[in-house]
XYZ file of C-alpha atoms in Angstrom:
457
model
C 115.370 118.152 158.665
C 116.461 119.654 155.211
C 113.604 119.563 152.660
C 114.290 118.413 149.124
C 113.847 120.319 146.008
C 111.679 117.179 145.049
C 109.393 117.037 148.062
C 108.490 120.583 147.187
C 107.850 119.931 143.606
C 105.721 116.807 144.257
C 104.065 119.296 147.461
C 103.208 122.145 144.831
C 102.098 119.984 142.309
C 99.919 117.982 144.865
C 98.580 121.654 146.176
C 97.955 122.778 142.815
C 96.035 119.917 141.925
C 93.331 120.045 145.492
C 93.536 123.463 144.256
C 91.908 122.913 140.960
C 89.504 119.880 142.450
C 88.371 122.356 144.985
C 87.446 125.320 142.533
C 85.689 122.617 140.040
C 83.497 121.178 143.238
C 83.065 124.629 144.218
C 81.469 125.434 140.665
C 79.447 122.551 140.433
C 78.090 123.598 143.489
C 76.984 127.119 142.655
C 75.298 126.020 139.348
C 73.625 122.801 141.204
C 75.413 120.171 139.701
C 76.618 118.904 142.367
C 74.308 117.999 145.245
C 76.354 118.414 148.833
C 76.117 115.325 151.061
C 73.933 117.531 153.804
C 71.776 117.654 151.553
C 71.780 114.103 150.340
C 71.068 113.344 154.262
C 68.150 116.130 154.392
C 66.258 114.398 151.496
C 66.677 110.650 152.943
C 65.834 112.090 156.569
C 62.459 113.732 155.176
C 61.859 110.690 152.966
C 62.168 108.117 155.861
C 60.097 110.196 158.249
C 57.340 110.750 155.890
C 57.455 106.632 156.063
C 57.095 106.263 159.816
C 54.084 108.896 159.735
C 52.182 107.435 157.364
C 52.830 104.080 159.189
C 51.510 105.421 162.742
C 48.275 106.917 160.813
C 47.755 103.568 159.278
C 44.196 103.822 158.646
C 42.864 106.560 161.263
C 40.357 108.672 160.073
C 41.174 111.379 162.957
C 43.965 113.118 165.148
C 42.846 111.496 168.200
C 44.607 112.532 171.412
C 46.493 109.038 172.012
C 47.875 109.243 167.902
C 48.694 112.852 168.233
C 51.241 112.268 171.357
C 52.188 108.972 169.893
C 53.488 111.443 166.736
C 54.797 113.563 169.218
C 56.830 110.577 170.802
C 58.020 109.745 167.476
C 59.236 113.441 166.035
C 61.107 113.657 169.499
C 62.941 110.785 169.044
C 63.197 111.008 164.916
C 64.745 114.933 165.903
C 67.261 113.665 168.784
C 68.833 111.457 166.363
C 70.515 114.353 164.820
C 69.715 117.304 166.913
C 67.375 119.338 165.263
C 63.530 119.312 165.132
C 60.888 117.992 163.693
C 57.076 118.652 163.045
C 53.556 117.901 160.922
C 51.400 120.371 159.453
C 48.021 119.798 158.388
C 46.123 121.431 155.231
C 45.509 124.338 156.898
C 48.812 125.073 158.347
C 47.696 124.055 162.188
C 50.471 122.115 163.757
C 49.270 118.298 164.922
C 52.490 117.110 166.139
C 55.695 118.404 167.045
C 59.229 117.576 168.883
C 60.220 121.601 170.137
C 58.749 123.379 173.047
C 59.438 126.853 171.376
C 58.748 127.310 167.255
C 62.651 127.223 165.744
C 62.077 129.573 162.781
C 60.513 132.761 163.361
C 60.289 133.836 159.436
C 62.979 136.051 159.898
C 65.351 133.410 158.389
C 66.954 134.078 154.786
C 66.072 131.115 153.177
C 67.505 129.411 149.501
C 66.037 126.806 147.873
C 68.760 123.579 147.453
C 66.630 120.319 146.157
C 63.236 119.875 144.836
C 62.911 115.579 144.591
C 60.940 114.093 142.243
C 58.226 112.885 144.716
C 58.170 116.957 146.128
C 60.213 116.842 148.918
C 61.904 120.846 148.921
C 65.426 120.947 151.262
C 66.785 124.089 151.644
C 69.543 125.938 153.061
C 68.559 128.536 155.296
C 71.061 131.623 157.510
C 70.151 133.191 161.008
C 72.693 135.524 161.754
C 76.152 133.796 161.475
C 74.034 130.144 161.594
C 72.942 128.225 159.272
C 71.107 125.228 158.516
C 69.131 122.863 156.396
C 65.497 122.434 156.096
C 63.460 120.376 154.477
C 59.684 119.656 154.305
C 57.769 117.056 152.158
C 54.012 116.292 151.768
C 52.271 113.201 151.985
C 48.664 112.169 151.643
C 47.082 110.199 154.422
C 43.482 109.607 155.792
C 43.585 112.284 157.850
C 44.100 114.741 155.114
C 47.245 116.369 153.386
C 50.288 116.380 156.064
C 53.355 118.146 155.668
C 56.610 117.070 157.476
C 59.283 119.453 158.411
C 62.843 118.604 159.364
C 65.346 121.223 161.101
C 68.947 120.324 161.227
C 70.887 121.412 163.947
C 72.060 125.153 163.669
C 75.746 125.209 162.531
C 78.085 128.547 162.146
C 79.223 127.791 158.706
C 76.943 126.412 155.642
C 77.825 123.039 154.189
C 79.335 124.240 151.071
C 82.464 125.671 153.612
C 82.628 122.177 155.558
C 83.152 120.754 152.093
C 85.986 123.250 151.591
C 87.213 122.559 154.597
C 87.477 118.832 154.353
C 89.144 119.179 150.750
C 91.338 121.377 152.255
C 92.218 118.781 155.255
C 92.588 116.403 153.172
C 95.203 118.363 151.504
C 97.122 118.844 154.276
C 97.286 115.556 155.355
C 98.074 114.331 151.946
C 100.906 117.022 152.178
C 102.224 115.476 155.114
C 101.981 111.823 154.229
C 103.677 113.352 151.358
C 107.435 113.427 153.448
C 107.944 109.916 153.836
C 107.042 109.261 149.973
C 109.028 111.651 148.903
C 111.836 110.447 150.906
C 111.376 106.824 149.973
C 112.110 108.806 146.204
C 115.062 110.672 147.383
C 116.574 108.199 148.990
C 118.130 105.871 146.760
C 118.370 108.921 144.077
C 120.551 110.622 146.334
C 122.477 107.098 147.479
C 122.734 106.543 143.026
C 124.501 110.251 143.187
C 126.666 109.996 146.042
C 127.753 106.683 144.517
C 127.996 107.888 141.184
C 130.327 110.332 142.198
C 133.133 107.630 143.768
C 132.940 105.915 140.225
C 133.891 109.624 138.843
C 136.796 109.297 141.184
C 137.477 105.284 139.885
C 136.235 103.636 143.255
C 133.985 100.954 141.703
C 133.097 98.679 144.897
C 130.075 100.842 146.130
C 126.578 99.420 145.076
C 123.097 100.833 145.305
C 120.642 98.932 147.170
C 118.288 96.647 145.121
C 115.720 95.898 147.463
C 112.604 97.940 146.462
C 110.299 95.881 144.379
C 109.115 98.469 141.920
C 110.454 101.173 139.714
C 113.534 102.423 141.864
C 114.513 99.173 142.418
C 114.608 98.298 138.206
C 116.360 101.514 138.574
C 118.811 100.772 141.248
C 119.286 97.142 139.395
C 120.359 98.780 136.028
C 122.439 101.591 138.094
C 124.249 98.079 139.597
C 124.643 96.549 136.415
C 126.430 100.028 134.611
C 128.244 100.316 137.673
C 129.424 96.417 137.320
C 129.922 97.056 133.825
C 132.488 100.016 134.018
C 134.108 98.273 136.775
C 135.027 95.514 134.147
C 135.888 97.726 131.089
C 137.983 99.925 133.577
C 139.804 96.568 135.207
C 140.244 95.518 131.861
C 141.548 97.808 130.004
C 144.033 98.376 132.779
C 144.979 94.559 132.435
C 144.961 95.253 128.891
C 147.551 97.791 129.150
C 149.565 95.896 131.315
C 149.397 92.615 129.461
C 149.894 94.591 126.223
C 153.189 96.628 127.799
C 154.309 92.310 128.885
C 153.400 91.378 125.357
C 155.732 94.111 123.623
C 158.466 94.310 125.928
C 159.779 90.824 125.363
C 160.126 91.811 121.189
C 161.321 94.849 122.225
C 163.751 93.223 124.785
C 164.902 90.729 122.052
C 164.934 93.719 119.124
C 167.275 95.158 121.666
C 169.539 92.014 121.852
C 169.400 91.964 118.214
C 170.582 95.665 117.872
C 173.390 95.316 120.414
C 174.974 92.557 118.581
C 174.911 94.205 115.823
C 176.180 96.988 116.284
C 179.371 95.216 118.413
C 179.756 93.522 115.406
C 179.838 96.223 112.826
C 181.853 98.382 115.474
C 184.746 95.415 115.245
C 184.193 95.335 111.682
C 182.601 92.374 111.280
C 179.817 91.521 108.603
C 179.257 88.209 109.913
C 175.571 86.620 111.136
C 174.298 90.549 111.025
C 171.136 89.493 107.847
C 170.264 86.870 111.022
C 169.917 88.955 113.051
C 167.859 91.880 110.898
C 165.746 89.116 109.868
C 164.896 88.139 113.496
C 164.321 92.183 114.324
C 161.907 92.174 111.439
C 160.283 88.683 112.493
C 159.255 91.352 115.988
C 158.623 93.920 114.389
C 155.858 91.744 112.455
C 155.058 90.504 115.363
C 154.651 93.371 116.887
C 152.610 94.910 113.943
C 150.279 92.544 114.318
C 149.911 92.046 117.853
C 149.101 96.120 117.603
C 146.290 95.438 114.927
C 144.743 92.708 116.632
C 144.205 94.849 119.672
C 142.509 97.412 117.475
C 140.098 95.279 116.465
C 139.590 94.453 119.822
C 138.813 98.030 121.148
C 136.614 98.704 118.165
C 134.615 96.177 119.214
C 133.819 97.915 122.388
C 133.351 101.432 120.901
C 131.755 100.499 117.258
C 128.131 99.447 117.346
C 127.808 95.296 116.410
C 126.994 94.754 112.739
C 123.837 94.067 111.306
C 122.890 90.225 111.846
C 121.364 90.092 108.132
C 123.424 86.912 107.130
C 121.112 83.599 107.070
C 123.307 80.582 108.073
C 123.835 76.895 108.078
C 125.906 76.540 111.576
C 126.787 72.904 110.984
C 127.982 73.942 107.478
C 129.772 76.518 108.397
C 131.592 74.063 111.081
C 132.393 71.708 108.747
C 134.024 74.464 106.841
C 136.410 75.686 109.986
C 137.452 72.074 110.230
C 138.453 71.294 106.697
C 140.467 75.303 107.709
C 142.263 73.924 110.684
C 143.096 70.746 109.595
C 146.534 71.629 108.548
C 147.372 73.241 111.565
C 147.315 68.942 112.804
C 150.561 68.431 110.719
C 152.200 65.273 111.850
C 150.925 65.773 115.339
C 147.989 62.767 115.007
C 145.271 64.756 115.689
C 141.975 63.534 113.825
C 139.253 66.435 114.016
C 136.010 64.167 114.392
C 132.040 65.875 113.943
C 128.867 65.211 115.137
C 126.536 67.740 113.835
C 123.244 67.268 113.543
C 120.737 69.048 111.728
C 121.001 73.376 112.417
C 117.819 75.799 111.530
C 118.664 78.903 109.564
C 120.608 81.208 112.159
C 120.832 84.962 111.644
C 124.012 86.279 112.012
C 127.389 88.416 110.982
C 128.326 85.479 108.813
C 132.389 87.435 108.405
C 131.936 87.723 112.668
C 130.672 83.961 113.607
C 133.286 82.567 110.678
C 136.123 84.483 112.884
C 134.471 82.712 116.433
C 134.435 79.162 114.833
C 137.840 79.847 113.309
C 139.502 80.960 116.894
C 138.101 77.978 118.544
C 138.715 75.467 116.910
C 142.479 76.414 116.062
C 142.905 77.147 120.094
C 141.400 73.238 120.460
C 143.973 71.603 117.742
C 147.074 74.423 118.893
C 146.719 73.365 122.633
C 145.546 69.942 122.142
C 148.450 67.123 122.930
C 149.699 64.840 119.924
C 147.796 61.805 119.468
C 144.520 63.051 120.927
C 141.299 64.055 119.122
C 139.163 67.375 118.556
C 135.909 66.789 119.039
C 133.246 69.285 117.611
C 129.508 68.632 118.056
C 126.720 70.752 117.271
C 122.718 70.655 117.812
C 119.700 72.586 118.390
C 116.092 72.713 119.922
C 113.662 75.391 119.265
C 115.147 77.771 120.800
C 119.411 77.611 120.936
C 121.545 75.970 119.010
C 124.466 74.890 120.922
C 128.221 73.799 119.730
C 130.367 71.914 121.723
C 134.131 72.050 121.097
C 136.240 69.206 123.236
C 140.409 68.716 123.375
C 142.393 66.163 125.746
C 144.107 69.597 127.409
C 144.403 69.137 131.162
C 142.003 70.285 133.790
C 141.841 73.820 134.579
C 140.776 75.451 138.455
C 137.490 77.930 138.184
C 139.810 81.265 137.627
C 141.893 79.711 135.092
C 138.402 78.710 133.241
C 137.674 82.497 132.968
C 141.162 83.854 132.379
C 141.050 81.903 128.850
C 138.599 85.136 128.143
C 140.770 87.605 128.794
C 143.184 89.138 126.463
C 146.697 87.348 126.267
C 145.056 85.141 128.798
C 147.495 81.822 127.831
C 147.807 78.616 130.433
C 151.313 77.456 129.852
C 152.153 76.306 126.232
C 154.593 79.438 125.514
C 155.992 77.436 122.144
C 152.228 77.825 120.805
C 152.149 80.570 117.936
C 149.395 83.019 119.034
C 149.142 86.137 121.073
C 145.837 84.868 123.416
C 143.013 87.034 121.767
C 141.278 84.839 119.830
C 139.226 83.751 122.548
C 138.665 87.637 123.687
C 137.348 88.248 120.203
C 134.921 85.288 120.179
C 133.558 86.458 123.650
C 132.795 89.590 122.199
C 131.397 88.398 119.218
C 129.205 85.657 120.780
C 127.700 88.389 123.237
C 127.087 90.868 120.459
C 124.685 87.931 119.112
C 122.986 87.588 122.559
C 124.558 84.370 123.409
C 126.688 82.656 125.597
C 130.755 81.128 125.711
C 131.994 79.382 128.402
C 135.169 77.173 129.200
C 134.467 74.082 131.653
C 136.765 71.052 132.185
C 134.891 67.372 131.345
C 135.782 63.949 131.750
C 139.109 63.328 129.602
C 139.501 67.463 128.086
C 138.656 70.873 127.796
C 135.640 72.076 126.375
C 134.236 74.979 124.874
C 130.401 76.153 124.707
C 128.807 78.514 122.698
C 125.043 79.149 123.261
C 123.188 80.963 120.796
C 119.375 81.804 120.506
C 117.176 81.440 117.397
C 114.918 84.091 118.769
């Protein structure tokens, strides 16, 4: 199995860090800051067995035969529970009960003083060769006199200071271990984001990243999607864009064509006649063209330029009103009333030049394509938190994809005699979204509506 780079970074760290933890517990040790668990158990041990002592004296005023074996009984089973010995001194250093056959220390031992407790217990660590051990005595008065009670641990080849070491240290390597699958549960989807990034590089967009994980990978993997989603429609559209713009100006260029042929037959047979027609109708494209050019422009700056500042305090029903008093001409003798309902709009903060341009496309899209005799209905309102405008024509029902494809540039259903060049709907899109709302197409009872969400947050 081929280790990451990362796994060795988050290993070294990880090392470095038990490292450091085991040096500071190490210090705190040697200056006595720290007190080592063995020791912690030493003190209780002494503590509790100066307890059951002074209980078995109770109130004997002598060592009696029957309480000196009954202390016996006692250390033996007190020292079995964690092999090592036990015994009681009296005053004079004469030993009244004890659980080893043979004396364990000889005074030969090196001996270092661990833990004094407040109530005088002393617990020391003590060597024997390559053993060690701990050691602890504590008094206690009874009726029988002053008693001291002396606990011997079990003789160990290493001191407890090294089987604290040692345990930091395991616990290191475990932690090193355990480390593999986490660090592969990292890797993973990094190296899946990579491998995947590098088919977008080569413009294959369908790949996607899973999204499972519930935590920060998977917000990761979710906005790797979303880019990936995202270039996948600026890509697919700006190839439709080039191919809808190459339709859009070949059929002026076809027609400028036509127009240039004629006349040039015509001047070629010496003939004058009809040729300002057609020159005027080459200049009518070439207009046309112009502006078809400009308009998609200000299209792609709108993708590459950062949005405007929203600074502009509005009156959305107001500025409604206005568009429809604008596009009322365009109704000529077609019977086409342009009715409102707007209620009552909060102050909105927008690009007042940018939402004037959305109101203006949509509504002149709902009186171009709407059929004579029929109305334009525009309705506004808001709660407290988006103010929605509804605008409704009598144009036919539309399926699901030809909802969407109003959106897209040149994107016009039928209607070919209708002046326009099918971006004004592309530009309000843009617009709307740059203002953190929402336009969508859907087909009602009796029209075609359009929606535009936007919020007053």
């Amino acid at each position: 199995m081929k280790v990451s780079r990362l796994y060795l970074k988050i290993l070294l760290a990880f090392i470095l860090v038990h490292l450091v933890a085991i040096a500071g517990i190490g210090g705190l040790l040697k200056m006595g800051h720290m007190r080592p668990p063995f020791s912690a158990h030493a003190k209780n041990r002494t503590q509790a067995l100066k307890r059951i002592v002074e209980l078995e004296i109770g109130e004997a005023s002598r060592l009696t035969p029957e309480l000196r074996s009954r202390l016996d009984n006692i250390l033996d089973i007190y020292s079995d529970a964690f092999n090592g010995e036990a015994w009681i001194e009296n005053g004079q250093g004469e030993t009244v009960a004890k659980s080893y056959r043979t004396m364990p220390l000889t005074g030969e031992e090196e001996m270092e003083l661990k833990l004094v407790t407040d109530d005088g217990n002393h617990v020391y660590f003590i060597r024997k060769g390559k053993q060690g051990s701990i050691y602890s005595d504590g008094t206690l008065d009874s009726p029988l006199g002053p008693l001291t009670v002396h606990l011997l641990n079990q003789w160990v080849t290493r001191n407890e200071e090294i089987w604290l070491m040692e345990g930091l240290a395991l616990m290191a390597a475990v932690a090193a271990l355990l480390l593999i699958p986490v660090s592969r549960r990292i890797t993973r989807p990094i190296n899946q984001m990579t491998k995947i990034a590098g088919k977008l590089a080569q413009g294959d967009f369908s790949p996607r990243v899973d999204e499972s994980p519930k935590d920060e990978l998977g917000t990761l993997a979710r906005t790797f999607n979303h880019m990936a989603n995202s270039l996948e429609k600026m890509v697919r559209g700006g190839r439709e864009l080039t191919a809808n713009l190459s339709h859009e100006l070949r059929s002026p260029l076809a027609r400028i064509r036509i127009s240039q042929q004629i006349i040039r037959e015509r001047l070629d047979a010496g003939r004058t006649d009809g040729i300002s027609k057609h020159v005027q109708r080459m200049e009518e494209e070439i207009d046309h063209m112009d502006s078809l050019i400009d308009q998609i422009m200000k299209l792609s700056k709108l993708d590459l330029q950062e949005p405007p500042p929203h600074e502009d305090t509005a009156d959305l029903a107001e500025m409604l009103e206005e568009a429809a008093e604008r596009v009322r001409p365009l109704t000529g003798e077609r019977n086409i009333p342009v009715r409102l309902d707007l209620s009552p709009m909060p102050p909105y903060l927008c690009c007042r030049r940018d939402m004037r341009m959305v109101l203006d496309n949509v509504l002149s899209n709902a009186v171009k394509y709407c059929p004579d005799n029929n109305p334009v209905d525009i309705a506004c309102e808001a709660d407290e938190e988006v103010a929605t405008i509804r605008v409704t024509n009598a144009y036919p029902p539309l399926t699901e994809e030809e909802l969407e494809a109003v959106f897209v540039p040149f994107g016009r259903l039928g209607y070919d005699n209708v002046e326009g060049n099918g971006l004004g709907l592309a530009f309000a899109r843009k617009i709307i979204e740059d203002h953190d709302g929402t336009i969508h197409a859907s087909s009602v009872d009796g029209g075609f509506r359009i929606t535009i969400r936007l919020p007053l947050n």
